[in-house]
Amino acid sequence: MQTNVPLWRQIQKENFHSMNALMDFLELSSELRLHVLSSSHFPLNLPRRLAEKIQKNSLNDPILRQFVPLIDEQIESFKFVLDPVQDKEFCKTPKMLKKYKGRALLVTTSACAMNCRFCFRQNFPYETKDKSFEKEIELLKEDDSIEEVILSGGDPLSLGDGALSSLFSMLELIPHIKRIRFHTRFPIGIPERIDASFLSLLASCSKQIFFVIHTNHPKELDQDVLGVLRKVLRLGIPVLSQTVLLRGVNDEEEVLLSLCKTLVNGGIIPYYLHQLDPVQGASHFEVSDEKAVSLVRFLRENMSGYGVPSLVREEPYRLSKTPLQA
Ligand code: SF4
Protein backbone atom coordinates (compact mmCIF):
# COMPACT_ATOMS: atom_id res chain seq x y z
CA MET A 1 0.00 0.00 0.00
CA GLN A 2 1.16 3.57 -0.69
CA THR A 3 2.13 5.43 2.45
CA ASN A 4 1.70 9.08 1.37
CA VAL A 5 -2.02 8.60 0.72
CA PRO A 6 -4.24 8.68 3.84
CA LEU A 7 -5.56 5.27 4.84
CA TRP A 8 -9.16 6.35 4.24
CA ARG A 9 -8.38 7.22 0.62
CA GLN A 10 -6.80 3.82 0.10
CA ILE A 11 -9.88 2.15 1.62
CA GLN A 12 -12.17 4.26 -0.57
CA LYS A 13 -10.46 2.85 -3.65
CA GLU A 14 -11.86 -0.55 -2.69
CA ASN A 15 -15.48 0.66 -3.08
CA PHE A 16 -17.66 -1.45 -5.34
CA HIS A 17 -18.45 0.29 -8.65
CA SER A 18 -19.13 -2.78 -10.79
CA MET A 19 -22.58 -4.36 -10.48
CA ASN A 20 -21.31 -7.71 -11.65
CA ALA A 21 -18.53 -7.76 -9.06
CA LEU A 22 -21.00 -6.79 -6.34
CA MET A 23 -23.61 -9.37 -7.40
CA ASP A 24 -20.92 -12.05 -7.29
CA PHE A 25 -19.76 -10.84 -3.88
CA LEU A 26 -23.36 -10.95 -2.60
CA GLU A 27 -23.83 -14.42 -4.12
CA LEU A 28 -27.08 -13.32 -5.77
CA SER A 29 -28.91 -16.09 -7.60
CA SER A 30 -29.57 -15.63 -11.32
CA GLU A 31 -33.24 -15.08 -10.48
CA LEU A 32 -32.49 -12.25 -8.04
CA ARG A 33 -30.06 -10.67 -10.52
CA LEU A 34 -33.03 -10.01 -12.80
CA HIS A 35 -34.24 -7.44 -10.25
CA VAL A 36 -30.99 -5.49 -10.29
CA LEU A 37 -30.18 -2.74 -12.80
CA SER A 38 -26.91 -3.37 -14.60
CA SER A 39 -26.28 0.36 -15.01
CA SER A 40 -27.78 3.65 -13.87
CA HIS A 41 -27.27 7.39 -14.42
CA PHE A 42 -26.40 7.49 -10.71
CA PRO A 43 -23.72 4.85 -10.54
CA LEU A 44 -23.09 2.20 -7.95
CA ASN A 45 -20.65 3.39 -5.29
CA LEU A 46 -20.56 1.20 -2.20
CA PRO A 47 -17.86 0.93 0.45
CA ARG A 48 -16.67 -2.61 1.05
CA ARG A 49 -17.44 -2.49 4.79
CA LEU A 50 -21.11 -1.80 3.99
CA ALA A 51 -21.19 -4.54 1.35
CA GLU A 52 -19.83 -6.94 3.96
CA LYS A 53 -22.84 -6.23 6.17
CA ILE A 54 -25.35 -7.24 3.49
CA GLN A 55 -27.07 -10.60 3.82
CA LYS A 56 -26.00 -12.95 1.03
CA ASN A 57 -28.41 -13.92 -1.73
CA SER A 58 -31.19 -11.57 -0.67
CA LEU A 59 -32.65 -8.34 -2.00
CA ASN A 60 -34.39 -7.52 1.25
CA ASP A 61 -31.37 -6.38 3.17
CA PRO A 62 -31.77 -2.77 4.44
CA ILE A 63 -28.27 -1.83 3.34
CA LEU A 64 -28.60 -3.38 -0.09
CA ARG A 65 -31.88 -1.55 -0.68
CA GLN A 66 -30.26 1.81 0.05
CA PHE A 67 -27.31 1.46 -2.28
CA VAL A 68 -27.97 -1.11 -5.00
CA PRO A 69 -29.95 0.04 -8.08
CA LEU A 70 -33.03 -2.16 -8.43
CA ILE A 71 -35.52 -2.32 -11.30
CA ASP A 72 -38.02 -0.58 -8.97
CA GLU A 73 -36.22 2.65 -9.93
CA GLN A 74 -37.89 2.39 -13.32
CA ILE A 75 -41.36 2.84 -11.83
CA GLU A 76 -42.65 6.14 -13.15
CA SER A 77 -44.53 8.54 -10.91
CA PHE A 78 -45.46 12.12 -11.86
CA LYS A 79 -44.74 13.27 -8.30
CA PHE A 80 -41.13 12.08 -8.44
CA VAL A 81 -38.98 14.58 -10.29
CA LEU A 82 -35.36 15.45 -11.07
CA ASP A 83 -34.99 18.29 -8.54
CA PRO A 84 -37.59 17.66 -5.83
CA VAL A 85 -36.44 20.42 -3.46
CA GLN A 86 -35.81 22.99 -6.21
CA ASP A 87 -32.16 23.39 -5.22
CA LYS A 88 -31.44 25.25 -8.45
CA GLU A 89 -33.81 28.06 -7.46
CA PHE A 90 -31.76 28.78 -4.37
CA CYS A 91 -28.27 28.72 -5.88
CA LYS A 92 -26.40 31.96 -5.27
CA THR A 93 -23.43 30.44 -7.09
CA PRO A 94 -23.03 26.89 -8.47
CA LYS A 95 -21.61 25.98 -5.05
CA MET A 96 -23.69 27.98 -2.61
CA LEU A 97 -27.36 27.67 -1.70
CA LYS A 98 -29.26 30.10 0.46
CA LYS A 99 -32.62 28.74 1.59
CA TYR A 100 -33.21 29.62 5.21
CA LYS A 101 -32.56 32.77 7.24
CA GLY A 102 -29.16 32.99 8.88
CA ARG A 103 -27.75 29.98 7.07
CA ALA A 104 -25.94 29.27 3.82
CA LEU A 105 -25.05 25.86 2.41
CA LEU A 106 -21.83 25.17 0.56
CA VAL A 107 -21.92 22.37 -1.99
CA THR A 108 -18.32 21.51 -1.21
CA THR A 109 -17.92 18.59 -3.63
CA SER A 110 -19.87 16.26 -5.87
CA ALA A 111 -18.25 13.18 -4.34
CA CYS A 112 -19.62 10.88 -1.65
CA ALA A 113 -18.30 7.84 0.16
CA MET A 114 -21.38 6.03 -1.14
CA ASN A 115 -24.23 6.73 -3.54
CA CYS A 116 -27.67 6.45 -1.93
CA ARG A 117 -30.43 5.52 -4.36
CA PHE A 118 -32.85 8.06 -2.85
CA CYS A 119 -30.43 11.01 -2.87
CA PHE A 120 -32.34 14.20 -3.69
CA ARG A 121 -29.17 15.73 -5.11
CA GLN A 122 -28.36 12.91 -7.54
CA ASN A 123 -29.20 15.16 -10.52
CA PHE A 124 -27.63 18.34 -9.13
CA PRO A 125 -25.48 20.16 -11.73
CA TYR A 126 -22.30 20.01 -9.69
CA GLU A 127 -19.52 22.44 -10.52
CA THR A 128 -16.52 20.16 -10.84
CA LYS A 129 -13.91 22.36 -12.55
CA ASP A 130 -13.57 25.33 -10.22
CA LYS A 131 -12.64 23.88 -6.83
CA SER A 132 -12.03 27.21 -5.11
CA PHE A 133 -14.58 28.92 -2.87
CA GLU A 134 -13.53 32.49 -3.62
CA LYS A 135 -16.92 33.66 -4.89
CA GLU A 136 -18.76 31.95 -2.06
CA ILE A 137 -16.47 33.44 0.59
CA GLU A 138 -17.00 36.90 -0.87
CA LEU A 139 -20.78 36.45 -0.68
CA LEU A 140 -20.53 35.20 2.89
CA LYS A 141 -18.43 38.21 3.85
CA GLU A 142 -20.99 40.58 2.33
CA ASP A 143 -24.01 39.11 4.11
CA ASP A 144 -23.70 39.58 7.85
CA SER A 145 -27.10 37.95 8.44
CA ILE A 146 -25.43 34.56 7.84
CA GLU A 147 -24.34 33.05 11.14
CA GLU A 148 -24.07 29.41 10.12
CA VAL A 149 -22.39 27.72 7.17
CA ILE A 150 -23.44 24.19 6.32
CA LEU A 151 -20.80 22.08 4.62
CA SER A 152 -22.69 19.67 2.41
CA GLY A 153 -22.34 18.24 -1.07
CA GLY A 154 -21.89 15.50 -2.03
CA ASP A 155 -20.10 14.78 1.21
CA PRO A 156 -17.71 17.39 2.64
CA LEU A 157 -15.55 14.64 4.11
CA SER A 158 -14.71 13.61 0.53
CA LEU A 159 -12.45 16.67 0.55
CA GLY A 160 -8.95 16.09 1.87
CA ASP A 161 -7.84 17.74 5.11
CA GLY A 162 -5.80 20.30 3.15
CA ALA A 163 -8.87 21.56 1.28
CA LEU A 164 -10.99 21.55 4.45
CA SER A 165 -8.28 23.37 6.35
CA SER A 166 -8.06 26.13 3.76
CA LEU A 167 -11.87 26.46 3.78
CA PHE A 168 -11.82 26.70 7.59
CA SER A 169 -9.11 29.39 7.41
CA MET A 170 -11.29 31.52 5.14
CA LEU A 171 -14.38 31.04 7.31
CA GLU A 172 -12.38 31.86 10.45
CA LEU A 173 -11.79 35.36 9.05
CA ILE A 174 -15.52 36.17 8.82
CA PRO A 175 -16.59 37.38 12.27
CA HIS A 176 -20.37 37.06 11.74
CA ILE A 177 -20.01 33.33 10.94
CA LYS A 178 -20.47 31.72 14.34
CA ARG A 179 -21.13 28.10 13.46
CA ILE A 180 -19.97 25.50 10.92
CA ARG A 181 -22.17 22.48 10.40
CA PHE A 182 -21.03 19.28 8.70
CA HIS A 183 -23.57 17.13 6.90
CA THR A 184 -21.89 13.79 6.30
CA ARG A 185 -22.53 10.10 5.74
CA PHE A 186 -18.84 9.27 5.30
CA PRO A 187 -18.24 7.73 8.77
CA ILE A 188 -20.96 5.14 8.10
CA GLY A 189 -19.07 3.73 5.13
CA ILE A 190 -15.46 4.64 5.88
CA PRO A 191 -15.02 5.47 9.58
CA GLU A 192 -11.27 5.66 9.00
CA ARG A 193 -11.97 9.14 7.56
CA ILE A 194 -12.20 10.40 11.16
CA ASP A 195 -8.46 10.08 11.69
CA ALA A 196 -6.01 11.99 13.89
CA SER A 197 -5.39 14.60 11.21
CA PHE A 198 -9.11 15.33 10.72
CA LEU A 199 -9.73 15.42 14.48
CA SER A 200 -6.94 17.92 14.96
CA LEU A 201 -8.42 20.04 12.18
CA LEU A 202 -11.77 20.05 13.99
CA ALA A 203 -10.07 20.86 17.29
CA SER A 204 -8.24 23.83 15.76
CA CYS A 205 -11.39 25.59 14.58
CA SER A 206 -12.50 28.53 16.71
CA LYS A 207 -16.09 28.45 15.41
CA GLN A 208 -18.67 26.20 17.04
CA ILE A 209 -18.90 23.04 14.98
CA PHE A 210 -21.96 20.82 14.70
CA PHE A 211 -21.41 17.38 13.21
CA VAL A 212 -24.55 15.91 11.62
CA ILE A 213 -24.38 12.35 10.33
CA HIS A 214 -26.87 10.70 8.00
CA THR A 215 -27.81 7.19 9.10
CA ASN A 216 -30.91 5.16 8.30
CA HIS A 217 -30.56 1.75 9.91
CA PRO A 218 -28.99 0.37 13.10
CA LYS A 219 -26.95 -2.07 10.99
CA GLU A 220 -24.92 0.92 9.81
CA LEU A 221 -23.81 1.76 13.35
CA ASP A 222 -21.17 -0.72 14.50
CA GLN A 223 -18.56 -0.14 17.19
CA ASP A 224 -16.01 1.26 14.70
CA VAL A 225 -18.49 3.90 13.51
CA LEU A 226 -19.67 4.78 17.03
CA GLY A 227 -16.06 4.80 18.23
CA VAL A 228 -14.91 7.49 15.78
CA LEU A 229 -18.02 9.57 16.45
CA ARG A 230 -17.22 9.34 20.16
CA LYS A 231 -13.86 10.94 19.35
CA VAL A 232 -15.68 13.86 17.72
CA LEU A 233 -17.92 14.18 20.78
CA ARG A 234 -14.87 14.24 23.04
CA LEU A 235 -13.78 17.45 21.30
CA GLY A 236 -16.93 19.10 22.67
CA ILE A 237 -18.58 18.99 19.26
CA PRO A 238 -22.29 18.03 19.29
CA VAL A 239 -23.03 15.05 17.04
CA LEU A 240 -26.57 14.77 15.68
CA SER A 241 -28.18 12.46 13.17
CA GLN A 242 -30.56 12.75 10.25
CA THR A 243 -32.54 9.80 8.95
CA VAL A 244 -34.62 9.41 5.82
CA LEU A 245 -37.74 7.32 6.28
CA LEU A 246 -37.58 4.60 3.62
CA ARG A 247 -40.02 1.83 2.79
CA GLY A 248 -38.35 -1.56 3.05
CA VAL A 249 -35.42 -0.12 4.99
CA ASN A 250 -36.52 1.48 8.26
CA ASP A 251 -40.32 1.84 8.18
CA GLU A 252 -40.83 -0.50 11.12
CA GLU A 253 -41.33 0.47 14.76
CA GLU A 254 -38.63 -1.78 16.18
CA VAL A 255 -36.06 -0.79 13.54
CA LEU A 256 -36.49 2.92 14.20
CA LEU A 257 -36.52 2.38 17.95
CA SER A 258 -33.30 0.38 17.74
CA LEU A 259 -31.73 3.09 15.54
CA CYS A 260 -32.64 5.86 17.98
CA LYS A 261 -31.49 3.85 21.00
CA THR A 262 -28.18 3.00 19.34
CA LEU A 263 -27.67 6.66 18.54
CA VAL A 264 -28.42 8.02 22.00
CA ASN A 265 -26.39 5.26 23.64
CA GLY A 266 -23.52 6.54 21.50
CA GLY A 267 -24.14 10.12 22.68
CA ILE A 268 -25.71 11.14 19.35
CA ILE A 269 -28.95 13.13 19.31
CA PRO A 270 -31.51 12.02 16.68
CA TYR A 271 -32.27 15.35 15.01
CA TYR A 272 -34.51 14.84 12.00
CA LEU A 273 -36.54 12.01 10.53
CA HIS A 274 -37.15 13.17 6.96
CA GLN A 275 -40.01 12.22 4.76
CA LEU A 276 -38.46 11.20 1.45
CA ASP A 277 -37.72 13.95 -1.05
CA PRO A 278 -39.56 12.79 -4.19
CA VAL A 279 -36.64 12.36 -6.55
CA GLN A 280 -37.18 10.49 -9.81
CA GLY A 281 -36.55 6.75 -9.40
CA ALA A 282 -37.21 6.64 -5.65
CA SER A 283 -40.99 6.20 -5.52
CA HIS A 284 -40.63 2.64 -4.19
CA PHE A 285 -39.17 4.10 -0.97
CA GLU A 286 -42.21 6.27 -0.19
CA VAL A 287 -43.91 5.91 3.21
CA SER A 288 -47.30 7.52 3.81
CA ASP A 289 -47.54 10.49 6.18
CA GLU A 290 -50.04 8.54 8.25
CA LYS A 291 -47.57 5.71 8.81
CA ALA A 292 -44.69 8.14 9.43
CA VAL A 293 -46.69 9.92 12.14
CA SER A 294 -47.64 6.63 13.75
CA LEU A 295 -44.00 5.47 13.76
CA VAL A 296 -42.87 8.63 15.51
CA ARG A 297 -45.70 8.33 18.01
CA PHE A 298 -44.39 4.86 18.83
CA LEU A 299 -40.90 6.29 19.35
CA ARG A 300 -42.28 8.97 21.64
CA GLU A 301 -44.07 6.34 23.73
CA ASN A 302 -40.95 4.21 24.06
CA MET A 303 -38.02 6.60 24.39
CA SER A 304 -36.81 9.65 26.25
CA GLY A 305 -37.88 12.84 24.48
CA TYR A 306 -34.31 13.72 23.45
CA GLY A 307 -34.12 10.45 21.54
CA VAL A 308 -37.10 11.18 19.31
CA PRO A 309 -36.26 12.94 16.03
CA SER A 310 -38.50 15.64 14.55
CA LEU A 311 -40.53 14.31 11.65
CA VAL A 312 -40.22 16.80 8.79
CA ARG A 313 -40.57 17.24 5.08
CA GLU A 314 -38.73 19.72 2.91
CA GLU A 315 -41.09 21.84 0.85
CA PRO A 316 -39.53 24.33 -1.53
CA TYR A 317 -40.10 28.04 -0.77
CA ARG A 318 -41.04 27.46 2.88
CA LEU A 319 -39.10 29.35 5.55
CA SER A 320 -38.20 26.14 7.37
CA LYS A 321 -38.62 22.39 7.10
CA THR A 322 -42.29 21.50 7.49
CA PRO A 323 -43.02 19.55 10.70
CA LEU A 324 -45.48 16.67 10.49
CA GLN A 325 -47.61 16.27 13.59
CA ALA A 326 -46.85 13.19 15.67
S1 SF4 B 1 -24.27 10.47 1.11
FE1 SF4 B 1 -25.80 12.12 1.06
S2 SF4 B 1 -25.23 13.41 -0.68
FE2 SF4 B 1 -24.15 11.43 -0.91
S3 SF4 B 1 -25.48 10.16 -2.18
FE3 SF4 B 1 -26.01 9.73 -0.04
S4 SF4 B 1 -27.70 11.12 0.41
FE4 SF4 B 1 -26.69 11.91 -1.43
GROMACS .gro file of N, CA, C and O and ligand atoms in nm, residues 42 112 114-116 118-119 153-155 185 214, ligand 1:
model
   56
   42PHE      N    1  -2.702   0.723  -1.202
   42PHE     CA    2  -2.640   0.749  -1.071
   42PHE      C    3  -2.568   0.620  -1.033
   42PHE      O    4  -2.631   0.525  -0.985
  112CYS      N    5  -1.914   1.147  -0.290
  112CYS     CA    6  -1.962   1.088  -0.165
  112CYS      C    7  -1.886   0.957  -0.140
  112CYS      O    8  -1.834   0.896  -0.232
  114MET      N    9  -2.043   0.703  -0.064
  114MET     CA   10  -2.138   0.603  -0.114
  114MET      C   11  -2.248   0.677  -0.189
  114MET      O   12  -2.273   0.794  -0.163
  115ASN      N   13  -2.311   0.611  -0.282
  115ASN     CA   14  -2.423   0.673  -0.354
  115ASN      C   15  -2.554   0.610  -0.307
  115ASN      O   16  -2.578   0.490  -0.327
  116CYS      N   17  -2.639   0.694  -0.246
  116CYS     CA   18  -2.767   0.645  -0.193
  116CYS      C   19  -2.872   0.658  -0.303
  116CYS      O   20  -2.884   0.765  -0.365
  118PHE      N   21  -3.176   0.710  -0.307
  118PHE     CA   22  -3.285   0.806  -0.285
  118PHE      C   23  -3.231   0.948  -0.272
  118PHE      O   24  -3.304   1.039  -0.231
  119CYS      N   25  -3.105   0.970  -0.308
  119CYS     CA   26  -3.043   1.101  -0.287
  119CYS      C   27  -3.115   1.209  -0.368
  119CYS      O   28  -3.126   1.199  -0.490
  153GLY      N   29  -2.287   1.867   0.022
  153GLY     CA   30  -2.234   1.824  -0.107
  153GLY      C   31  -2.342   1.756  -0.187
  153GLY      O   32  -2.456   1.801  -0.185
  154GLY      N   33  -2.300   1.637  -0.236
  154GLY     CA   34  -2.189   1.550  -0.203
  154GLY      C   35  -2.162   1.541  -0.052
  154GLY      O   36  -2.246   1.574   0.027
  155ASP      N   37  -2.045   1.494  -0.020
  155ASP     CA   38  -2.010   1.478   0.121
  155ASP      C   39  -1.882   1.556   0.148
  155ASP      O   40  -1.779   1.528   0.087
  185ARG      N   41  -2.217   1.152   0.559
  185ARG     CA   42  -2.253   1.010   0.574
  185ARG      C   43  -2.123   0.928   0.569
  185ARG      O   44  -2.126   0.806   0.580
  214HIS      N   45  -2.567   1.124   0.864
  214HIS     CA   46  -2.687   1.070   0.800
  214HIS      C   47  -2.680   0.918   0.817
  214HIS      O   48  -2.587   0.854   0.769
  327SF4     S1   49  -2.427   1.047   0.111
  327SF4    FE1   50  -2.580   1.212   0.106
  327SF4     S2   51  -2.523   1.341  -0.068
  327SF4    FE2   52  -2.415   1.143  -0.091
  327SF4     S3   53  -2.548   1.016  -0.218
  327SF4    FE3   54  -2.601   0.973  -0.004
  327SF4     S4   55  -2.770   1.112   0.041
  327SF4    FE4   56  -2.669   1.191  -0.143
   0.00000   0.00000   0.00000
